[in-house]
Amino acid sequence: MNTQASKEAFSQAQKLIPGGVNSPVRAFKSVGGTPIFITEGKGAYISDVDGNKYVDFVQSWGPLIFGHRDEKIEAAVIDAVKHGLSFGAPTLAETELAKLVVSFFDSIDKVRFVSSGTEAVMSAIRLARGFTSRDDIVKFTGCYHGHSDALLVEAGSGAATFGNPSSPGVPADFTKHTLLAEYNNIESVKKCFADSNDIACVIIEPIAGNMGLVPADKEFLHELRELCDKNGALLIFDEVMSGFRGSVNGAESITGVKPDIVTLGKVIGGGMPVGAFGARAEIMAKLSPEGPVYQAGTLSGNPVAMAAGYAALSKLKANAQVISVLETRAKRLVEGMKAEALACGITMQTDVRGSMFGFFFNDNLVKNFNDATKSDAELFAKFHSGMLNEGFYFACSLYETGFISTAITDEMIEDTIKASAKVFKEIANA
Ligand code: HOZ
């Protein structure tokens, strides 16, 4: 496969943009080679500057559940653009999207829109602190909640990919209120509550997607809920990635555990930059201008982003069963690849939640970040570049998740499995 134009584009970009990218994990550093530069996407496919075409299992890291250039979303965006790009004043579109979001989540009475997942989570933490009048927070090693100071501690995603789970530039004073626990280990959370009586909230990705895909055990989440209630702390589900991916009604509908605050992003923007956080009315009433907890943004509730989000979510409202169709495809994909790997003597651990899928080259089950780090990163890199060469675009880090969109057909899944068989054979025979 010729990727010369991408190589040249990357070299130009590196002269002007740190690392040549505007989000670190995109740089392909952990899988080797250079990132491919995308020219366009349509349905299940993306094309690059060299004219290569790939089946896209990244889907812009989650937002594009209906694939690239979904007709309804595209039309909604074009229509919104014709009315004006931004007003910094209320529009009907915000209330319409809010109504839709609230209709999906039992735990959300009111929602505020922001422009990114990072912003949503940062604001949710402030709200939890304001509501409880406490300072400490508990987060889990390997969970990623965006790049705000207090949360960039032992974080997953790009932070883990580059071995800097806690970043320089974050003053120790800013993270002294962040307590760390181990995912799926309730004793580690009990220890946090024993160490501090000032815990405002526990934040968790109930379906972790930033240390690879590692869903939380149901029982663990139930115990977490009980611990929070017993200690007067709020439970935050960070569903920026898993929202409308694991289930249309949130992880609460899969696990039976109701959070106090939910953070959202990705799918709710239909591909435009949007984040949101929501909770029951009593908690949201603390937020300015109703209450004293301050949070604001010039582009918050941007009309074009609201239109894209509304188009995406209303499609999901009308076709909620689509998640189980995607789940069946995702299961077939990982089971198929796992069997092909095994035939070549390679052991894979796989998991699926709705349209999210994950795999580790690991002999043992992965239940937390420590387990994930024991996966074979070199093998992952070989698999990634082999699949890219065959025309299949997977996330370029083992600490990320794969996504199926409705544009990916059963036939494409079978083609992916066939390609994986070829790649595993090449790896085994090398
Ligand atoms: N942190 C994002 C996925 N977990 C990656 C964002 C990006 O590089 O676009």
CSV table of C-alpha atoms and ligand atoms in Angstrom, one decimal:
chain,number,residue,atom,x,y,z
A,1,MET,CA,0.0,0.0,0.0
A,2,ASN,CA,1.4,3.4,-1.0
A,3,THR,CA,1.2,5.9,1.9
A,4,GLN,CA,3.8,8.4,0.5
A,5,ALA,CA,1.4,11.4,0.5
A,6,SER,CA,0.5,10.7,4.1
A,7,LYS,CA,4.2,10.5,5.1
A,8,GLU,CA,4.8,13.9,3.4
A,9,ALA,CA,1.7,15.4,5.0
A,10,PHE,CA,2.9,14.2,8.4
A,11,SER,CA,6.3,15.7,7.9
A,12,GLN,CA,4.8,19.1,7.0
A,13,ALA,CA,2.4,18.9,9.9
A,14,GLN,CA,5.2,18.2,12.4
A,15,LYS,CA,6.9,21.4,11.4
A,16,LEU,CA,3.9,23.4,12.5
A,17,ILE,CA,1.9,21.3,15.0
A,18,PRO,CA,3.5,19.6,18.0
A,19,GLY,CA,4.0,15.9,17.0
A,20,GLY,CA,2.1,16.7,13.8
A,21,VAL,CA,-1.3,16.1,15.5
A,22,ASN,CA,-3.9,17.9,17.5
A,23,SER,CA,-4.6,15.0,19.9
A,24,PRO,CA,-1.6,12.8,20.8
A,25,VAL,CA,-2.9,9.3,20.3
A,26,ARG,CA,-3.5,10.1,16.6
A,27,ALA,CA,0.3,10.2,16.0
A,28,PHE,CA,0.5,6.3,15.6
A,29,LYS,CA,3.5,6.5,18.0
A,30,SER,CA,2.7,3.3,19.8
A,31,VAL,CA,1.9,1.3,16.7
A,32,GLY,CA,4.8,2.6,14.6
A,33,GLY,CA,4.6,4.1,11.1
A,34,THR,CA,3.0,7.4,10.4
A,35,PRO,CA,-0.6,8.4,10.7
A,36,ILE,CA,-2.7,8.3,7.5
A,37,PHE,CA,-4.1,11.7,6.5
A,38,ILE,CA,-7.8,11.5,5.8
A,39,THR,CA,-9.5,13.3,2.9
A,40,GLU,CA,-13.1,12.1,3.4
A,41,GLY,CA,-15.5,9.6,4.9
A,42,LYS,CA,-18.6,8.0,3.5
A,43,GLY,CA,-20.7,5.4,5.3
A,44,ALA,CA,-18.3,2.7,6.6
A,45,TYR,CA,-15.3,4.0,4.8
A,46,ILE,CA,-12.6,6.6,5.1
A,47,SER,CA,-10.2,7.6,2.3
A,48,ASP,CA,-6.7,9.0,2.6
A,49,VAL,CA,-4.5,11.4,0.7
A,50,ASP,CA,-2.9,8.6,-1.2
A,51,GLY,CA,-6.3,7.4,-2.4
A,52,ASN,CA,-6.5,4.3,-0.2
A,53,LYS,CA,-9.8,3.3,1.3
A,54,TYR,CA,-10.4,1.7,4.7
A,55,VAL,CA,-13.3,0.2,6.6
A,56,ASP,CA,-13.4,2.6,9.6
A,57,PHE,CA,-13.6,1.0,13.1
A,58,VAL,CA,-12.7,4.2,14.8
A,59,GLN,CA,-15.6,6.3,13.7
A,60,SER,CA,-14.0,9.5,15.0
A,61,TRP,CA,-13.3,7.8,18.3
A,62,GLY,CA,-17.0,7.0,18.8
A,63,PRO,CA,-19.4,9.8,17.7
A,64,LEU,CA,-20.3,8.5,14.3
A,65,ILE,CA,-22.7,5.7,15.2
A,66,PHE,CA,-24.5,6.1,11.8
A,67,GLY,CA,-21.2,6.2,9.9
A,68,HIS,CA,-19.7,9.0,7.9
A,69,ARG,CA,-22.0,11.6,6.3
A,70,ASP,CA,-25.3,10.2,7.5
A,71,GLU,CA,-27.9,11.9,5.3
A,72,LYS,CA,-30.1,13.0,8.1
A,73,ILE,CA,-27.3,14.5,10.2
A,74,GLU,CA,-25.7,16.1,7.2
A,75,ALA,CA,-29.0,17.7,6.1
A,76,ALA,CA,-29.6,19.0,9.7
A,77,VAL,CA,-26.2,20.6,9.8
A,78,ILE,CA,-26.5,22.3,6.5
A,79,ASP,CA,-29.9,23.6,7.4
A,80,ALA,CA,-28.6,25.0,10.8
A,81,VAL,CA,-25.6,26.6,9.1
A,82,LYS,CA,-27.9,28.5,6.8
A,83,HIS,CA,-29.5,30.1,9.9
A,84,GLY,CA,-26.2,31.2,11.5
A,85,LEU,CA,-23.2,29.6,13.0
A,86,SER,CA,-23.3,30.9,16.5
A,87,PHE,CA,-25.3,33.4,18.5
A,88,GLY,CA,-24.2,33.1,22.1
A,89,ALA,CA,-27.8,33.4,23.0
A,90,PRO,CA,-30.5,30.7,23.6
A,91,THR,CA,-32.1,28.8,20.7
A,92,LEU,CA,-35.0,26.4,20.5
A,93,ALA,CA,-32.5,23.7,19.4
A,94,GLU,CA,-31.0,23.5,22.8
A,95,THR,CA,-34.3,22.8,24.5
A,96,GLU,CA,-35.2,20.2,21.9
A,97,LEU,CA,-31.9,18.3,22.3
A,98,ALA,CA,-32.2,18.6,26.1
A,99,LYS,CA,-35.7,17.1,26.0
A,100,LEU,CA,-34.4,14.2,23.9
A,101,VAL,CA,-31.4,13.6,26.2
A,102,VAL,CA,-33.6,13.7,29.3
A,103,SER,CA,-36.0,11.2,27.7
A,104,PHE,CA,-33.2,8.6,27.4
A,105,PHE,CA,-31.8,8.7,31.0
A,106,ASP,CA,-33.8,7.9,34.2
A,107,SER,CA,-31.1,9.7,36.2
A,108,ILE,CA,-31.2,13.0,34.3
A,109,ASP,CA,-33.9,15.7,34.9
A,110,LYS,CA,-31.8,18.6,33.5
A,111,VAL,CA,-28.8,18.8,31.3
A,112,ARG,CA,-26.3,21.4,30.4
A,113,PHE,CA,-24.4,21.4,27.0
A,114,VAL,CA,-20.8,22.3,26.7
A,115,SER,CA,-18.3,21.8,23.8
A,116,SER,CA,-16.2,18.8,24.8
A,117,GLY,CA,-16.1,15.7,27.0
A,118,THR,CA,-13.3,17.2,29.0
A,119,GLU,CA,-15.4,20.3,29.7
A,120,ALA,CA,-18.4,18.2,30.7
A,121,VAL,CA,-16.4,16.1,33.2
A,122,MET,CA,-14.5,19.1,34.6
A,123,SER,CA,-17.8,20.9,35.2
A,124,ALA,CA,-19.5,17.8,36.7
A,125,ILE,CA,-16.7,17.5,39.2
A,126,ARG,CA,-17.1,21.2,40.2
A,127,LEU,CA,-20.9,20.6,40.5
A,128,ALA,CA,-20.4,17.6,42.7
A,129,ARG,CA,-18.0,19.5,44.9
A,130,GLY,CA,-20.4,22.5,45.1
A,131,PHE,CA,-23.3,20.3,45.9
A,132,THR,CA,-21.6,18.3,48.7
A,133,SER,CA,-19.3,21.2,49.9
A,134,ARG,CA,-16.5,18.6,49.9
A,135,ASP,CA,-13.2,18.7,48.0
A,136,ASP,CA,-11.8,15.1,47.4
A,137,ILE,CA,-12.7,13.0,44.4
A,138,VAL,CA,-12.1,9.3,43.7
A,139,LYS,CA,-11.0,8.2,40.2
A,140,PHE,CA,-9.9,4.8,38.9
A,141,THR,CA,-6.5,4.1,37.5
A,142,GLY,CA,-6.8,3.7,33.7
A,143,CYS,CA,-10.0,5.6,33.4
A,144,TYR,CA,-9.7,8.7,31.3
A,145,HIS,CA,-12.0,11.7,31.9
A,146,GLY,CA,-10.4,14.3,29.6
A,147,HIS,CA,-7.3,16.4,30.2
A,148,SER,CA,-8.3,18.7,33.0
A,149,ASP,CA,-5.8,19.0,35.8
A,150,ALA,CA,-7.5,17.1,38.6
A,151,LEU,CA,-8.4,14.1,36.4
A,152,LEU,CA,-5.1,13.7,34.5
A,153,VAL,CA,-3.9,11.3,37.2
A,154,GLU,CA,-3.0,7.7,36.3
A,155,ALA,CA,-5.3,8.3,33.3
A,156,GLY,CA,-5.9,6.0,30.3
A,157,SER,CA,-6.2,6.8,26.6
A,158,GLY,CA,-3.4,8.8,25.1
A,159,ALA,CA,-1.9,9.5,28.5
A,160,ALA,CA,-1.5,5.7,29.0
A,161,THR,CA,-0.4,5.2,25.4
A,162,PHE,CA,2.6,7.4,25.9
A,163,GLY,CA,3.5,6.2,29.4
A,164,ASN,CA,2.6,9.5,31.0
A,165,PRO,CA,-0.6,8.7,32.9
A,166,SER,CA,0.1,11.7,35.1
A,167,SER,CA,1.2,14.7,33.1
A,168,PRO,CA,4.0,17.2,33.9
A,169,GLY,CA,2.5,20.7,34.1
A,170,VAL,CA,-0.2,19.6,36.6
A,171,PRO,CA,0.8,21.1,40.0
A,172,ALA,CA,0.8,18.5,42.8
A,173,ASP,CA,-1.4,20.9,44.7
A,174,PHE,CA,-4.1,20.5,42.0
A,175,THR,CA,-4.2,16.7,42.3
A,176,LYS,CA,-3.9,16.4,46.1
A,177,HIS,CA,-7.7,16.0,46.3
A,178,THR,CA,-7.7,13.2,43.7
A,179,LEU,CA,-7.7,9.8,45.4
A,180,LEU,CA,-7.0,6.7,43.2
A,181,ALA,CA,-8.7,3.3,43.3
A,182,GLU,CA,-8.4,0.2,41.2
A,183,TYR,CA,-11.1,-0.6,38.7
A,184,ASN,CA,-13.4,-3.5,39.7
A,185,ASN,CA,-11.8,-3.6,43.1
A,186,ILE,CA,-14.2,-2.4,45.8
A,187,GLU,CA,-11.7,-2.8,48.6
A,188,SER,CA,-9.6,-0.1,47.0
A,189,VAL,CA,-12.6,2.2,47.1
A,190,LYS,CA,-13.3,1.4,50.7
A,191,LYS,CA,-9.7,2.4,51.5
A,192,CYS,CA,-10.3,5.8,49.9
A,193,PHE,CA,-13.4,6.3,52.1
A,194,ALA,CA,-11.4,5.2,55.1
A,195,ASP,CA,-8.6,7.7,54.3
A,196,SER,CA,-10.9,10.7,53.7
A,197,ASN,CA,-14.2,12.0,55.0
A,198,ASP,CA,-14.2,14.8,52.5
A,199,ILE,CA,-15.1,12.8,49.3
A,200,ALA,CA,-17.4,14.8,47.1
A,201,CYS,CA,-17.8,12.1,44.4
A,202,VAL,CA,-16.5,8.9,42.8
A,203,ILE,CA,-16.1,9.2,39.1
A,204,ILE,CA,-16.0,6.1,36.9
A,205,GLU,CA,-16.4,5.1,33.2
A,206,PRO,CA,-19.0,2.3,33.9
A,207,ILE,CA,-17.9,0.8,30.6
A,208,ALA,CA,-14.2,1.8,30.5
A,209,GLY,CA,-13.1,2.5,27.0
A,210,ASN,CA,-9.8,4.3,27.6
A,211,MET,CA,-7.7,1.3,28.8
A,212,GLY,CA,-9.0,-0.8,26.0
A,213,LEU,CA,-12.6,-1.9,26.6
A,214,VAL,CA,-13.0,-3.0,30.2
A,215,PRO,CA,-16.6,-3.0,31.5
A,216,ALA,CA,-17.2,-2.7,35.2
A,217,ASP,CA,-18.7,-5.7,36.9
A,218,LYS,CA,-22.3,-5.2,37.8
A,219,GLU,CA,-21.7,-6.2,41.4
A,220,PHE,CA,-18.8,-3.8,41.7
A,221,LEU,CA,-21.0,-0.9,40.5
A,222,HIS,CA,-23.8,-1.9,43.0
A,223,GLU,CA,-21.3,-1.9,45.8
A,224,LEU,CA,-19.9,1.5,44.6
A,225,ARG,CA,-23.4,2.9,44.7
A,226,GLU,CA,-23.9,1.7,48.3
A,227,LEU,CA,-20.5,3.1,49.4
A,228,CYS,CA,-21.3,6.5,47.9
A,229,ASP,CA,-24.7,6.5,49.6
A,230,LYS,CA,-23.3,5.4,53.0
A,231,ASN,CA,-20.7,8.2,52.8
A,232,GLY,CA,-22.7,11.0,51.3
A,233,ALA,CA,-20.7,11.1,48.1
A,234,LEU,CA,-22.1,11.5,44.6
A,235,LEU,CA,-21.6,8.8,42.0
A,236,ILE,CA,-20.6,10.2,38.5
A,237,PHE,CA,-20.9,7.9,35.4
A,238,ASP,CA,-18.6,9.3,32.7
A,239,GLU,CA,-20.4,8.1,29.6
A,240,VAL,CA,-18.7,10.5,27.2
A,241,MET,CA,-17.6,7.4,25.2
A,242,SER,CA,-20.2,4.8,26.2
A,243,GLY,CA,-23.3,7.0,26.1
A,244,PHE,CA,-25.6,5.8,23.3
A,245,ARG,CA,-23.0,3.2,22.4
A,246,GLY,CA,-23.3,0.6,25.2
A,247,SER,CA,-27.1,1.2,25.3
A,248,VAL,CA,-29.4,4.1,24.4
A,249,ASN,CA,-30.5,4.4,28.0
A,250,GLY,CA,-27.0,4.6,29.5
A,251,ALA,CA,-25.0,2.1,31.6
A,252,GLU,CA,-27.7,2.5,34.3
A,253,SER,CA,-30.1,0.5,32.1
A,254,ILE,CA,-27.6,-2.3,31.7
A,255,THR,CA,-26.3,-2.5,35.3
A,256,GLY,CA,-29.4,-1.3,37.3
A,257,VAL,CA,-27.1,1.2,39.1
A,258,LYS,CA,-28.3,4.8,38.9
A,259,PRO,CA,-25.6,7.5,39.0
A,260,ASP,CA,-26.1,11.0,40.5
A,261,ILE,CA,-24.5,12.8,37.6
A,262,VAL,CA,-23.9,11.6,34.0
A,263,THR,CA,-21.4,13.1,31.6
A,264,LEU,CA,-21.9,12.7,27.9
A,265,GLY,CA,-20.2,13.7,24.6
A,266,LYS,CA,-19.3,12.1,21.2
A,267,VAL,CA,-22.6,10.5,19.9
A,268,ILE,CA,-24.8,13.4,21.4
A,269,GLY,CA,-23.0,15.8,19.0
A,270,GLY,CA,-23.5,13.6,15.9
A,271,GLY,CA,-19.8,14.4,14.9
A,272,MET,CA,-19.8,18.0,16.0
A,273,PRO,CA,-18.0,19.2,19.2
A,274,VAL,CA,-20.5,18.7,22.0
A,275,GLY,CA,-20.3,17.6,25.7
A,276,ALA,CA,-23.0,17.5,28.3
A,277,PHE,CA,-23.6,16.8,31.9
A,278,GLY,CA,-26.9,16.0,33.6
A,279,ALA,CA,-28.4,15.0,36.9
A,280,ARG,CA,-31.6,15.2,38.9
A,281,ALA,CA,-33.1,18.7,39.3
A,282,GLU,CA,-31.9,19.1,42.9
A,283,ILE,CA,-28.2,18.7,41.9
A,284,MET,CA,-28.5,20.8,38.7
A,285,ALA,CA,-30.2,23.6,40.7
A,286,LYS,CA,-26.7,24.3,42.2
A,287,LEU,CA,-25.5,25.4,38.7
A,288,SER,CA,-25.2,29.1,37.8
A,289,PRO,CA,-27.4,31.1,37.2
A,290,GLU,CA,-29.9,29.0,39.2
A,291,GLY,CA,-27.3,28.3,41.9
A,292,PRO,CA,-23.7,29.4,42.8
A,293,VAL,CA,-21.6,26.8,41.0
A,294,TYR,CA,-20.1,28.7,38.0
A,295,GLN,CA,-19.7,27.2,34.5
A,296,ALA,CA,-20.0,29.0,31.1
A,297,GLY,CA,-19.0,28.8,27.4
A,298,THR,CA,-19.4,31.1,24.3
A,299,LEU,CA,-20.0,28.1,22.1
A,300,SER,CA,-22.0,26.0,24.6
A,301,GLY,CA,-25.2,24.9,23.0
A,302,ASN,CA,-23.9,25.9,19.6
A,303,PRO,CA,-26.9,25.7,17.1
A,304,VAL,CA,-25.0,23.7,14.5
A,305,ALA,CA,-23.8,21.2,17.1
A,306,MET,CA,-27.3,21.0,18.6
A,307,ALA,CA,-28.8,20.3,15.2
A,308,ALA,CA,-26.3,17.5,14.5
A,309,GLY,CA,-26.9,16.0,18.0
A,310,TYR,CA,-30.7,16.2,17.6
A,311,ALA,CA,-30.6,14.4,14.3
A,312,ALA,CA,-28.4,11.6,15.7
A,313,LEU,CA,-30.4,11.1,18.8
A,314,SER,CA,-33.8,11.3,17.2
A,315,LYS,CA,-32.6,8.6,14.8
A,316,LEU,CA,-31.6,6.5,17.8
A,317,LYS,CA,-34.9,7.2,19.5
A,318,ALA,CA,-36.8,5.9,16.4
A,319,ASN,CA,-34.4,2.9,16.0
A,320,ALA,CA,-33.4,1.9,19.6
A,321,GLN,CA,-33.1,-1.7,18.5
A,322,VAL,CA,-30.1,-0.7,16.3
A,323,ILE,CA,-27.8,-1.2,19.3
A,324,SER,CA,-28.5,-4.9,19.6
A,325,VAL,CA,-28.0,-5.3,15.8
A,326,LEU,CA,-24.6,-3.6,16.2
A,327,GLU,CA,-23.8,-5.7,19.3
A,328,THR,CA,-24.4,-8.9,17.3
A,329,ARG,CA,-22.0,-7.6,14.6
A,330,ALA,CA,-19.4,-6.6,17.2
A,331,LYS,CA,-19.6,-10.0,18.8
A,332,ARG,CA,-19.2,-11.8,15.5
A,333,LEU,CA,-16.2,-9.6,14.7
A,334,VAL,CA,-14.3,-10.2,17.9
A,335,GLU,CA,-15.2,-13.9,18.2
A,336,GLY,CA,-14.2,-14.4,14.5
A,337,MET,CA,-10.8,-12.6,15.0
A,338,LYS,CA,-10.2,-14.5,18.3
A,339,ALA,CA,-10.7,-17.8,16.5
A,340,GLU,CA,-8.4,-16.9,13.7
A,341,ALA,CA,-5.8,-15.7,16.2
A,342,LEU,CA,-6.1,-18.9,18.2
A,343,ALA,CA,-5.6,-21.0,15.0
A,344,CYS,CA,-2.2,-19.2,14.8
A,345,GLY,CA,-1.3,-19.8,18.5
A,346,ILE,CA,-2.2,-16.3,19.6
A,347,THR,CA,-4.5,-15.7,22.6
A,348,MET,CA,-6.9,-12.8,22.6
A,349,GLN,CA,-9.2,-11.5,25.3
A,350,THR,CA,-12.3,-9.9,23.8
A,351,ASP,CA,-15.4,-8.0,25.0
A,352,VAL,CA,-18.3,-6.2,23.6
A,353,ARG,CA,-20.9,-3.7,25.0
A,354,GLY,CA,-23.4,-2.6,22.4
A,355,SER,CA,-21.5,-1.1,19.5
A,356,MET,CA,-18.2,-0.9,21.4
A,357,PHE,CA,-15.7,-3.7,21.0
A,358,GLY,CA,-12.3,-4.4,22.5
A,359,PHE,CA,-9.5,-6.9,22.4
A,360,PHE,CA,-6.2,-7.6,24.2
A,361,PHE,CA,-3.4,-9.8,23.2
A,362,ASN,CA,-3.2,-11.3,26.7
A,363,ASP,CA,-3.4,-14.8,28.2
A,364,ASN,CA,-5.5,-13.6,31.1
A,365,LEU,CA,-8.8,-11.8,31.6
A,366,VAL,CA,-8.5,-8.0,31.8
A,367,LYS,CA,-10.4,-6.5,34.7
A,368,ASN,CA,-8.3,-3.3,35.4
A,369,PHE,CA,-5.5,-1.1,34.0
A,370,ASN,CA,-2.8,-3.2,35.6
A,371,ASP,CA,-4.1,-6.3,33.7
A,372,ALA,CA,-4.3,-4.2,30.5
A,373,THR,CA,-0.7,-3.2,30.7
A,374,LYS,CA,0.3,-6.8,30.6
A,375,SER,CA,-1.0,-7.2,27.1
A,376,ASP,CA,1.4,-7.7,24.2
A,377,ALA,CA,1.9,-4.2,22.8
A,378,GLU,CA,4.3,-5.3,20.1
A,379,LEU,CA,1.8,-7.9,18.8
A,380,PHE,CA,-0.9,-5.2,18.8
A,381,ALA,CA,1.3,-2.9,16.8
A,382,LYS,CA,1.9,-5.7,14.2
A,383,PHE,CA,-1.8,-6.5,14.0
A,384,HIS,CA,-2.6,-2.8,13.6
A,385,SER,CA,-0.3,-2.2,10.7
A,386,GLY,CA,-1.2,-5.5,9.1
A,387,MET,CA,-4.9,-4.7,9.2
A,388,LEU,CA,-4.2,-1.1,7.9
A,389,ASN,CA,-2.4,-2.6,5.0
A,390,GLU,CA,-5.4,-4.8,4.3
A,391,GLY,CA,-7.7,-1.8,4.3
A,392,PHE,CA,-9.1,-1.9,7.9
A,393,TYR,CA,-8.6,1.1,10.2
A,394,PHE,CA,-8.5,0.2,13.9
A,395,ALA,CA,-7.7,2.5,16.8
A,396,CYS,CA,-3.9,3.1,16.9
A,397,SER,CA,-3.5,2.3,20.6
A,398,LEU,CA,-4.2,-0.8,22.6
A,399,TYR,CA,-5.7,1.6,25.2
A,400,GLU,CA,-8.6,2.5,23.1
A,401,THR,CA,-11.9,0.9,22.0
A,402,GLY,CA,-13.3,-0.1,18.6
A,403,PHE,CA,-16.7,1.1,17.3
A,404,ILE,CA,-19.2,-0.4,14.9
A,405,SER,CA,-21.4,1.9,12.9
A,406,THR,CA,-24.7,1.1,11.2
A,407,ALA,CA,-22.9,1.5,7.9
A,408,ILE,CA,-20.7,-1.5,8.6
A,409,THR,CA,-22.4,-4.6,7.1
A,410,ASP,CA,-22.2,-8.3,8.0
A,411,GLU,CA,-20.2,-8.8,4.8
A,412,MET,CA,-17.6,-6.2,5.9
A,413,ILE,CA,-17.4,-8.0,9.2
A,414,GLU,CA,-16.7,-11.3,7.5
A,415,ASP,CA,-14.1,-9.5,5.2
A,416,THR,CA,-12.4,-8.1,8.4
A,417,ILE,CA,-12.2,-11.6,9.9
A,418,LYS,CA,-10.7,-13.0,6.7
A,419,ALA,CA,-8.2,-10.2,6.6
A,420,SER,CA,-7.3,-10.8,10.3
A,421,ALA,CA,-6.7,-14.5,9.5
A,422,LYS,CA,-4.1,-13.4,6.8
A,423,VAL,CA,-2.5,-10.9,9.2
A,424,PHE,CA,-2.3,-13.5,12.1
A,425,LYS,CA,-0.7,-16.0,9.7
A,426,GLU,CA,1.9,-13.5,8.6
A,427,ILE,CA,2.7,-12.6,12.2
A,428,ALA,CA,3.0,-16.2,13.2
A,429,ASN,CA,5.2,-17.1,10.3
A,430,ALA,CA,7.5,-14.1,10.5
B,1,HOZ,N1,-9.0,10.5,23.8
B,1,HOZ,C1,-9.7,10.1,22.6
B,1,HOZ,C2,-10.2,8.7,22.6
B,1,HOZ,N2,-10.3,8.1,23.9
B,1,HOZ,C3,-8.8,10.3,21.4
B,1,HOZ,C4,-9.2,11.6,20.8
B,1,HOZ,C5,-8.5,11.9,19.5
B,1,HOZ,O1,-7.3,11.7,19.4
B,1,HOZ,O2,-9.2,12.3,18.6
